[in-house]
Tab-separated table of C-alpha atoms and ligand atoms in Angstrom:
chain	number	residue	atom	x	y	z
A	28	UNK	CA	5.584	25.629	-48.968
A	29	UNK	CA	1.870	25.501	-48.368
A	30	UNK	CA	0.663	25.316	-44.942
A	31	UNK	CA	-1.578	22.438	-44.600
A	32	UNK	CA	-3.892	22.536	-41.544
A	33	UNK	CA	-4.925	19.188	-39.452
A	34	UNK	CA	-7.174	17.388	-37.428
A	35	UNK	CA	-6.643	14.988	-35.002
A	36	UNK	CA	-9.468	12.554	-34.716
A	37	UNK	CA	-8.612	11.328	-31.629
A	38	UNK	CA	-8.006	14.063	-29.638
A	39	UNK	CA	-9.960	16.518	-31.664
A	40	UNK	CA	-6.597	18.764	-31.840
A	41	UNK	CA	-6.400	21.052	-34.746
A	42	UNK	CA	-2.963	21.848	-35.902
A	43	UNK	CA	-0.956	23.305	-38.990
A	44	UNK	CA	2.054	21.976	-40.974
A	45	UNK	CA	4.518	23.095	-43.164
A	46	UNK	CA	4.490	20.704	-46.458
A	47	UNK	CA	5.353	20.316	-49.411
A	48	UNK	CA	2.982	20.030	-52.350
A	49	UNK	CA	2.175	16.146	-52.821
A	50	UNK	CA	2.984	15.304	-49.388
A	51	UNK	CA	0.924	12.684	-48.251
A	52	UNK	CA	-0.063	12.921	-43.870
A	53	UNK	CA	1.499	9.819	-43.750
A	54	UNK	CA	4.916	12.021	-41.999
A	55	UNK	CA	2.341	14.004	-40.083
A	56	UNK	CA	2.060	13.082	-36.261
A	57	UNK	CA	-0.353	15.046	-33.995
A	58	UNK	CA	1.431	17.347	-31.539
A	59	UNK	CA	-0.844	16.354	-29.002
A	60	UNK	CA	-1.333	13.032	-28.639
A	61	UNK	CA	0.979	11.585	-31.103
A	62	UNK	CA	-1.683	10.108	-33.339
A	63	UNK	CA	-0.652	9.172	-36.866
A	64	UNK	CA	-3.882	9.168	-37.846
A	65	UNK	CA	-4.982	12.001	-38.511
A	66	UNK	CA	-6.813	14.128	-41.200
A	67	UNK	CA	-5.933	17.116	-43.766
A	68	UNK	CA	-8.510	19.158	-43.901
A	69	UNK	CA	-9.193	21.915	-46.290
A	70	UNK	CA	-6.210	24.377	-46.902
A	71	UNK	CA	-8.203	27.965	-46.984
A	72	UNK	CA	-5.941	29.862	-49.380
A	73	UNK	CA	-5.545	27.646	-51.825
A	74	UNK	CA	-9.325	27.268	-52.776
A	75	UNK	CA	-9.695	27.813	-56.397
A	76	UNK	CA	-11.220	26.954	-58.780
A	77	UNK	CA	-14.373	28.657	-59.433
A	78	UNK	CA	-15.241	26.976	-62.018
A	79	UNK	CA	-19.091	27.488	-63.603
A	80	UNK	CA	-19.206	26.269	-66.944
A	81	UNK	CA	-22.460	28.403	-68.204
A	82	UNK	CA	-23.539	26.393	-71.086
A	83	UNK	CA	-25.850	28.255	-73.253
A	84	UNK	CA	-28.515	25.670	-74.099
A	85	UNK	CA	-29.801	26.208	-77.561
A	86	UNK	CA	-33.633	27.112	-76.932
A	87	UNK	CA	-35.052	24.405	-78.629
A	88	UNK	CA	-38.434	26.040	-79.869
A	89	UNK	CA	-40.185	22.762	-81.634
A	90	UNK	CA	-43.997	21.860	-81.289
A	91	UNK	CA	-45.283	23.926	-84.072
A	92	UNK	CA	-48.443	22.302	-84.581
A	93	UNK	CA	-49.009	21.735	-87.995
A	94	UNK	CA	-52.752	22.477	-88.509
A	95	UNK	CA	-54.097	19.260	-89.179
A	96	UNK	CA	-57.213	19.776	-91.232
A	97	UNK	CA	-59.205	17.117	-90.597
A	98	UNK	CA	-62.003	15.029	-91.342
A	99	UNK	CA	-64.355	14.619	-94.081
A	100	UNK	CA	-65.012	11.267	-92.742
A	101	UNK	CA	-68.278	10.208	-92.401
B	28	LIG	ZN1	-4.207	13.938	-31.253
């Protein structure tokens, strides 16, 4: 089970629990103060994802100026 770490914005009380994956911080009550209202923040071990998609753009060389011989006008 994944510890999930929370904040308590009423009391400013940081505090860890024991969940399971999908668990909502509805169950979640802070230690201190008893708050139900309190926030999940970001679990540190379980950041992933590094995800860089490195699109090689096709170099799109146009603009060749076609010489445009001009002019005989008079
Ligand atoms: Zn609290």
């Amino acid at each position: 089970m994944p510890l999930y770490e929370y904040r308590c914005p009423a009391c400013h009380e940081r505090f860890e629990v024991l969940q399971r994956v999908g668990d909502g911080a509805e169950s979640v009550r802070c230690p201190e103060c008893g708050a139900r209202d309190v926030a999940r923040q970001l679990s540190t071990f379980a950041a992933g994802h590094a995800g860089g998609g490195a699109s090689s753009f096709a170099d799109a060389g146009g603009g060749c100026g076609r010489p445009q011989c001009g002019s005989g006008f008079t």
